[in-house]
Coordinates of C-alpha atoms in Angstrom, one line a residue:
M1 CA 19.8 210.8 -22.8
P2 CA 19.7 214.6 -22.6
P3 CA 17.6 216.4 -19.7
K4 CA 13.8 216.9 -21.3
K5 CA 13.3 220.3 -22.7
K6 CA 11.5 222.7 -20.2
N7 CA 9.1 225.5 -20.9
A8 CA 11.0 228.6 -21.4
N9 CA 8.7 230.4 -19.2
D10 CA 9.9 228.1 -16.4
D11 CA 13.4 229.6 -16.7
D12 CA 12.2 233.1 -16.8
L13 CA 10.2 232.6 -13.5
G14 CA 13.2 230.8 -11.9
A15 CA 15.4 234.0 -13.0
M16 CA 12.8 236.3 -11.5
R17 CA 12.5 234.3 -8.2
A18 CA 16.2 234.5 -7.6
A19 CA 16.8 238.0 -8.7
R20 CA 14.4 239.3 -6.0
F21 CA 17.3 239.1 -3.8
G22 CA 19.7 240.9 -6.2
R23 CA 21.2 244.5 -6.2
V24 CA 19.3 247.0 -8.5
K25 CA 22.2 247.8 -10.5
N26 CA 22.7 247.7 -14.4
N27 CA 26.4 246.5 -14.2
L28 CA 25.7 243.0 -12.8
S29 CA 28.4 240.1 -12.7
M30 CA 28.2 236.2 -12.9
G31 CA 31.0 234.3 -11.7
F32 CA 32.0 230.7 -12.4
V33 CA 32.0 228.3 -9.4
G34 CA 33.2 224.7 -9.2
L35 CA 36.1 222.4 -8.1
P36 CA 39.3 222.7 -9.6
N37 CA 40.1 221.5 -13.0
V38 CA 36.5 221.4 -14.5
G39 CA 36.9 223.9 -17.2
K40 CA 36.4 227.3 -15.6
S41 CA 39.3 229.2 -17.0
T42 CA 39.0 227.4 -20.3
L43 CA 35.3 228.5 -20.7
T44 CA 36.0 232.0 -19.1
N45 CA 38.8 232.4 -22.1
L46 CA 36.2 231.2 -24.6
L47 CA 33.4 233.5 -23.4
A48 CA 35.7 236.5 -23.6
G49 CA 37.0 235.5 -27.1
A50 CA 40.6 235.7 -25.9
A51 CA 42.9 233.9 -23.5
H52 CA 42.5 236.2 -20.4
A53 CA 42.8 233.6 -17.5
E54 CA 45.9 231.2 -17.2
A55 CA 44.4 228.1 -18.1
A56 CA 46.6 225.5 -16.3
N57 CA 46.3 222.0 -15.2
Y58 CA 46.9 223.2 -11.4
P59 CA 44.2 223.4 -9.0
F60 CA 45.0 226.9 -7.7
C61 CA 46.2 228.4 -10.8
T62 CA 43.8 231.2 -10.7
I63 CA 44.1 232.7 -7.2
D64 CA 42.6 236.2 -7.9
P65 CA 39.4 236.4 -9.7
N66 CA 39.9 237.1 -13.3
V67 CA 37.4 239.3 -14.9
V68 CA 36.3 239.3 -18.6
Q69 CA 33.7 241.3 -20.5
C70 CA 31.6 239.1 -22.8
V71 CA 29.8 240.6 -25.8
V72 CA 26.1 239.8 -25.6
P73 CA 25.0 238.0 -28.8
D74 CA 22.1 240.1 -30.2
Q75 CA 20.7 239.8 -33.7
K76 CA 18.6 243.0 -33.2
F77 CA 21.7 245.0 -32.3
M78 CA 23.5 243.6 -35.3
Y79 CA 20.7 244.5 -37.7
L80 CA 20.6 248.0 -36.5
A81 CA 24.5 248.3 -37.0
K82 CA 24.2 247.1 -40.5
T83 CA 21.3 249.3 -41.2
F84 CA 22.8 252.7 -40.0
K85 CA 26.4 251.8 -40.7
P86 CA 27.8 254.2 -37.8
P87 CA 31.5 254.9 -37.3
S88 CA 30.7 253.9 -33.8
V89 CA 29.2 250.6 -32.7
V90 CA 28.9 249.6 -29.0
P91 CA 27.3 246.2 -28.0
A92 CA 26.2 245.3 -24.6
I93 CA 28.5 243.1 -22.4
L94 CA 28.2 240.8 -19.5
K95 CA 30.9 240.7 -16.8
V96 CA 32.1 237.3 -15.9
V97 CA 34.4 236.4 -12.9
D98 CA 36.5 233.2 -13.1
I99 CA 36.8 232.4 -9.3
A100 CA 39.4 229.9 -8.5
G101 CA 38.2 226.2 -7.5
L102 CA 36.8 225.5 -4.3
I103 CA 37.3 222.1 -2.4
R104 CA 35.6 220.4 0.5
G105 CA 36.0 222.2 3.5
A106 CA 36.2 225.7 2.0
S107 CA 33.6 226.9 4.2
E108 CA 36.2 226.3 7.0
G109 CA 39.1 227.7 5.5
A110 CA 40.5 224.7 3.3
G111 CA 42.5 225.2 0.2
L112 CA 42.1 228.7 -0.5
G113 CA 38.3 228.5 0.8
N114 CA 37.7 231.7 2.6
A115 CA 39.3 234.0 0.0
F116 CA 37.0 232.2 -2.7
L117 CA 34.0 232.4 -0.8
S118 CA 34.5 236.2 -0.4
H119 CA 34.8 236.2 -4.3
I120 CA 31.7 234.4 -4.8
A121 CA 29.7 236.9 -2.3
A122 CA 31.1 239.8 -4.6
V123 CA 29.3 238.4 -7.8
D124 CA 25.7 238.9 -8.6
G125 CA 24.8 235.3 -10.0
I126 CA 26.4 232.0 -10.3
F127 CA 27.5 229.8 -13.4
H128 CA 27.9 226.3 -11.4
L129 CA 30.3 224.4 -13.6
V130 CA 30.5 220.7 -13.1
R131 CA 32.8 218.1 -15.0
A132 CA 31.2 215.2 -16.7
F133 CA 34.3 214.2 -18.8
E134 CA 36.8 211.8 -18.3
S135 CA 40.5 212.7 -19.0
E136 CA 43.9 211.1 -18.0
E137 CA 45.5 214.3 -18.8
I138 CA 43.4 216.4 -16.4
V139 CA 43.4 215.2 -12.9
H140 CA 40.2 215.8 -10.7
V141 CA 40.8 216.8 -7.1
D142 CA 38.9 213.9 -6.0
D143 CA 40.6 211.4 -8.3
S144 CA 37.5 210.4 -10.2
V145 CA 34.7 211.8 -12.2
D146 CA 31.3 212.1 -10.4
P147 CA 29.3 215.3 -11.0
I148 CA 26.7 214.5 -8.5
R149 CA 29.4 214.2 -5.8
D150 CA 30.9 217.6 -7.0
L151 CA 27.3 219.2 -7.1
E152 CA 27.0 218.0 -3.4
T153 CA 30.5 219.2 -2.4
I154 CA 30.1 222.7 -4.0
Q155 CA 26.5 223.3 -2.9
G156 CA 27.3 222.0 0.5
E157 CA 30.1 224.5 1.0
L158 CA 27.6 227.4 -0.1
C159 CA 25.2 226.3 2.3
L160 CA 27.5 225.7 5.0
K161 CA 29.0 229.3 4.7
D162 CA 25.5 230.5 4.5
I163 CA 24.5 228.9 7.7
D164 CA 27.5 230.4 9.5
T165 CA 26.5 233.8 8.2
L166 CA 22.8 233.0 9.1
G167 CA 24.2 232.2 12.8
K168 CA 26.0 235.6 12.9
V169 CA 22.5 237.4 11.6
L170 CA 20.5 235.9 14.5
E171 CA 23.0 236.9 17.1
N172 CA 23.4 240.4 15.7
E173 CA 19.6 240.7 15.7
K174 CA 19.2 239.3 19.2
N175 CA 22.0 241.8 20.4
R176 CA 20.2 244.7 18.6
I177 CA 16.9 244.0 20.2
R178 CA 18.7 243.7 23.8
K179 CA 20.2 247.0 23.4
E180 CA 17.1 248.7 22.2
K181 CA 14.9 247.2 25.2
G182 CA 17.6 247.4 27.6
I183 CA 17.5 243.6 28.1
A184 CA 20.2 241.6 29.7
R185 CA 22.6 239.8 27.7
S186 CA 21.7 236.7 29.5
A187 CA 18.1 236.9 28.5
E188 CA 16.6 235.6 25.4
P189 CA 15.2 238.7 23.6
P190 CA 11.7 238.6 21.5
L191 CA 12.3 238.3 17.9
T192 CA 9.7 239.7 15.4
E193 CA 7.4 237.2 13.6
L194 CA 8.8 238.4 10.5
F195 CA 12.4 237.7 11.4
Q196 CA 11.6 234.5 13.0
S197 CA 9.7 233.3 9.7
A198 CA 12.5 234.4 7.4
Y199 CA 15.3 233.1 9.6
E200 CA 13.5 229.5 10.0
K201 CA 12.6 229.2 6.3
C202 CA 16.5 229.9 5.4
D203 CA 17.7 227.7 7.9
A204 CA 15.5 224.8 6.7
L205 CA 16.5 225.4 3.3
L206 CA 20.2 225.5 4.0
K207 CA 20.1 222.4 6.1
S208 CA 18.8 220.6 3.4
N209 CA 21.6 221.5 0.9
T210 CA 19.0 223.9 -0.9
P211 CA 19.7 227.6 -2.1
V212 CA 17.9 230.1 -0.3
Q213 CA 16.9 231.7 -3.8
T214 CA 14.6 228.6 -4.7
G215 CA 12.5 229.2 -1.4
E216 CA 9.0 230.6 -1.0
F217 CA 9.1 234.0 0.8
S218 CA 6.8 237.2 1.2
S219 CA 8.2 240.4 -0.3
A220 CA 8.8 241.5 3.3
E221 CA 10.9 238.6 4.1
V222 CA 12.8 239.0 0.9
E223 CA 13.6 242.6 1.7
L224 CA 15.0 241.5 4.9
I225 CA 16.9 238.5 3.7
K226 CA 18.5 240.9 1.1
D227 CA 20.7 242.4 3.9
W228 CA 21.8 239.2 5.5
G229 CA 24.7 238.5 2.6
L230 CA 23.7 235.0 1.9
I231 CA 25.7 233.6 -0.9
T232 CA 23.0 231.0 -1.9
T233 CA 20.2 234.0 -2.7
K234 CA 22.5 234.6 -6.0
P235 CA 20.5 233.1 -9.1
Q236 CA 22.4 229.9 -10.5
V237 CA 22.9 228.5 -13.8
Y238 CA 24.1 224.8 -13.9
V239 CA 26.7 224.2 -16.8
V240 CA 27.7 220.9 -17.4
N241 CA 31.2 220.2 -19.1
L242 CA 30.9 217.1 -21.4
S243 CA 33.4 215.4 -23.6
K244 CA 33.4 216.3 -27.3
K245 CA 31.9 212.9 -28.2
N246 CA 29.1 213.1 -25.7
F247 CA 28.4 216.8 -26.6
I248 CA 28.0 216.0 -30.3
R249 CA 25.6 213.2 -29.6
K250 CA 23.7 215.1 -27.0
G251 CA 23.9 212.4 -24.4
S252 CA 25.7 211.4 -21.2
K253 CA 25.0 208.7 -18.5
W254 CA 25.3 211.8 -16.2
L255 CA 22.9 214.2 -17.6
G256 CA 19.5 212.6 -16.3
K257 CA 21.3 212.4 -12.9
I258 CA 22.2 215.8 -12.9
Q259 CA 18.7 216.6 -13.7
D260 CA 17.2 215.0 -10.9
W261 CA 19.7 216.5 -8.4
V262 CA 18.9 219.9 -9.6
K263 CA 15.3 219.3 -9.4
S264 CA 15.5 218.0 -5.7
H265 CA 17.5 221.0 -4.9
G266 CA 15.4 223.6 -6.0
G267 CA 15.5 223.7 -9.6
G268 CA 17.3 225.5 -12.0
Q269 CA 18.6 226.0 -15.8
I270 CA 21.0 223.3 -17.1
I271 CA 23.1 223.9 -20.0
P272 CA 25.2 221.2 -21.5
M273 CA 28.2 222.1 -23.3
S274 CA 32.0 220.9 -24.1
C275 CA 35.0 223.1 -23.5
E276 CA 37.0 220.6 -25.8
F277 CA 34.7 221.3 -28.5
E278 CA 34.3 224.9 -28.0
Q279 CA 38.3 225.3 -27.7
E280 CA 38.8 223.5 -31.2
L281 CA 36.1 225.6 -32.6
F282 CA 37.8 228.7 -31.4
D283 CA 41.1 227.6 -32.6
R284 CA 39.8 228.1 -36.1
K285 CA 38.6 231.6 -35.6
D286 CA 40.8 233.2 -38.0
D287 CA 39.3 231.0 -40.8
P288 CA 35.6 231.1 -41.1
A289 CA 35.7 228.4 -43.7
A290 CA 37.8 226.2 -41.5
Q291 CA 35.2 226.7 -38.6
Q292 CA 32.2 225.8 -40.8
A293 CA 34.0 222.8 -42.0
Y294 CA 34.5 221.7 -38.4
L295 CA 30.8 222.2 -37.5
D296 CA 30.0 220.2 -40.4
E297 CA 32.4 217.4 -39.8
C298 CA 30.7 217.3 -36.0
T299 CA 27.2 217.2 -37.5
K300 CA 27.9 214.5 -39.8
E301 CA 29.5 212.5 -36.9
A302 CA 26.3 212.9 -35.2
E303 CA 24.1 212.0 -38.3
E304 CA 26.4 208.5 -38.4
M305 CA 25.1 208.0 -34.8
G306 CA 21.4 208.2 -36.4
L307 CA 21.0 211.9 -34.9
K308 CA 19.4 213.5 -37.9
G309 CA 17.6 216.7 -38.3
P310 CA 18.3 220.4 -37.4
Q311 CA 17.8 220.0 -33.5
F312 CA 20.9 217.8 -33.9
A313 CA 22.9 220.3 -35.9
V314 CA 26.1 221.0 -33.8
K315 CA 26.8 224.5 -32.8
S316 CA 28.8 226.7 -30.2
V317 CA 26.7 227.0 -27.0
I318 CA 28.7 230.0 -25.7
P319 CA 26.2 232.8 -27.2
R320 CA 23.5 230.6 -25.2
L321 CA 25.6 230.6 -22.2
I322 CA 26.0 234.6 -22.3
R323 CA 22.2 235.1 -22.7
S324 CA 21.5 232.7 -19.9
G325 CA 23.7 234.6 -17.4
R326 CA 22.1 237.9 -18.6
A327 CA 18.6 236.5 -18.1
A328 CA 19.5 235.0 -14.9
L329 CA 20.3 238.6 -13.7
C330 CA 17.2 240.0 -15.2
L331 CA 18.9 242.2 -17.8
Q332 CA 17.9 243.6 -21.0
S333 CA 18.8 246.1 -23.7
F334 CA 17.3 249.2 -25.2
Y335 CA 18.9 250.8 -28.3
T336 CA 20.2 254.3 -29.5
A337 CA 20.5 254.3 -33.3
G338 CA 21.9 257.1 -35.4
P339 CA 24.3 258.1 -38.1
K340 CA 27.2 258.5 -35.5
E341 CA 26.5 255.6 -33.2
V342 CA 24.4 252.6 -32.7
R343 CA 24.5 251.5 -28.9
A344 CA 23.0 248.8 -26.9
W345 CA 22.5 250.0 -23.3
T346 CA 22.0 247.7 -20.4
I347 CA 19.1 247.9 -17.8
Q348 CA 17.1 245.8 -15.3
Q349 CA 13.9 244.4 -16.3
G350 CA 11.1 246.8 -14.9
T351 CA 13.2 249.8 -15.4
L352 CA 11.1 252.9 -16.0
A353 CA 12.0 255.5 -18.9
P354 CA 13.4 258.0 -16.8
Q355 CA 15.8 255.6 -15.0
A356 CA 16.8 254.1 -18.5
A357 CA 17.6 257.7 -19.6
G358 CA 19.8 257.9 -16.7
V359 CA 22.0 255.1 -17.8
I360 CA 23.1 257.3 -20.6
H361 CA 23.7 260.3 -18.5
T362 CA 22.6 261.3 -15.1
D363 CA 21.2 264.7 -16.5
F364 CA 18.8 262.7 -19.0
E365 CA 17.2 261.5 -15.9
K366 CA 17.0 264.8 -14.1
G367 CA 15.5 266.6 -16.8
F368 CA 13.6 263.9 -18.6
I369 CA 10.6 265.0 -20.4
K370 CA 9.6 262.1 -22.6
A371 CA 10.9 259.0 -24.6
E372 CA 10.2 258.6 -28.4
V373 CA 10.1 255.0 -28.9
A374 CA 10.0 252.5 -31.8
N375 CA 9.5 248.7 -31.5
F376 CA 12.6 246.9 -33.2
D377 CA 10.2 244.7 -35.1
D378 CA 8.1 247.7 -36.2
F379 CA 11.3 249.2 -37.4
K380 CA 12.4 246.1 -39.1
A381 CA 9.3 245.6 -40.9
L382 CA 8.6 249.2 -42.2
H383 CA 12.0 250.9 -42.6
E384 CA 12.3 249.8 -46.2
G385 CA 16.2 249.6 -45.9
T386 CA 16.5 253.4 -45.0
A387 CA 18.6 254.4 -41.9
S388 CA 15.4 256.5 -40.6
M389 CA 12.3 256.3 -38.5
A390 CA 10.3 258.1 -41.0
K391 CA 8.6 255.3 -42.3
V392 CA 7.9 254.2 -38.9
K393 CA 6.4 257.7 -38.1
E394 CA 4.2 257.4 -41.3
A395 CA 2.8 254.0 -40.0
G396 CA 2.0 255.5 -36.6
K397 CA 4.3 253.1 -34.9
Y398 CA 6.5 255.6 -33.5
R399 CA 5.3 256.5 -29.9
Q400 CA 5.9 259.2 -27.2
E401 CA 6.0 257.7 -23.5
G402 CA 6.1 259.3 -20.3
K403 CA 7.8 259.0 -16.7
T404 CA 5.7 255.9 -16.0
Y405 CA 6.7 254.0 -19.1
V406 CA 8.3 250.7 -18.4
M407 CA 11.0 249.7 -20.8
Q408 CA 10.8 246.8 -22.9
E409 CA 13.6 244.5 -24.3
G410 CA 14.5 245.7 -27.9
D411 CA 13.1 249.5 -27.6
I412 CA 14.8 251.8 -29.9
V413 CA 14.7 255.3 -28.0
V414 CA 15.4 258.7 -28.2
F415 CA 15.1 260.7 -24.9
M416 CA 13.9 264.2 -24.8
H417 CA 15.1 266.1 -21.8
N418 CA 15.5 269.7 -20.3
T419 CA 19.2 271.1 -20.5
L420 CA 20.3 271.5 -16.8
K421 CA 21.9 274.7 -16.0
S422 CA 25.1 274.2 -13.9
K423 CA 25.4 276.0 -10.7
K424 CA 27.8 279.0 -10.8

């Protein structure tokens, strides 16, 4: 049986909890993490819409991280592009890194462990990909398929690496206090209550093989932990690679067990998918009719198993995967739309209008006067087919916002700013 459907708000809260440790930037990246031969390179190729990574049946075929830019599926953006029909259309993108597979002992340098862990440290969020399909052609690094064992292996290696990092953090803090207070190196220095609390919470989580990002921390502790460089503070999305047959029937003997494991290790979003299905669908990309026929064939197969209704219609999970990665990083879009260009700009949730203007150009932030804002839904309901804000203005739905305005997902914006004089 597939995992029970969770409230969407639960995923939003989980993403916000994880993102509190992250960098405040607009060009954040997700990285695929997993054992060798679980489908990371294949899925990275599919996300990018092209074969960017060398997907080969060899454990270390992707030694250097392979970076791809994924176009973010966005119906609002597509609607604006069709309405304004500009010569330039620029969608939002999500950067995804294909990181070569970890194996047991990677935290101690096994395989290519140290290099891989440094690549994981460089991304901002993790797609944790696990294999739940059998195949005689694709070897498993541990000779058998067991997603729970694989989850334990990967999570264990990440936690072991963080335990090692945490030990260095503790020693560095002690040395700092000794130097600051002139205490002998043999003496035990007094740690602050804040440091002690944050350290003990992190240590307990890691020793229970649980990511730090799932823990309960005060805002002061979060600010302290941010500087420690712990891998498991990154938000995670669990991706389960099923066989095509199990994906179509939306069931696997492993899904319930995976859900229980994730729940017992701090929780997180789980996305079942099938690289086999997605690849076969992608191979028909040049023939839309053939793609639709393939989807209809798969849906009919589900119906023959008694799975009827819109919830059992078979479709690609790639768009959901991209949106989930973006949500995990707490990113959102605003739009600029006109006769010359329609563009989706990426910002972090909670960004103020001046900082959003700065994403377009730093001078816009420095000389910010106001933002003229229309809600997308208002524009769609009122514009009457015209590529203009005139009807929105007539209805009183075109707003002027100041420096304290918090940008909302889907805002259509024109920024007014002073022209800064260049220094001579």
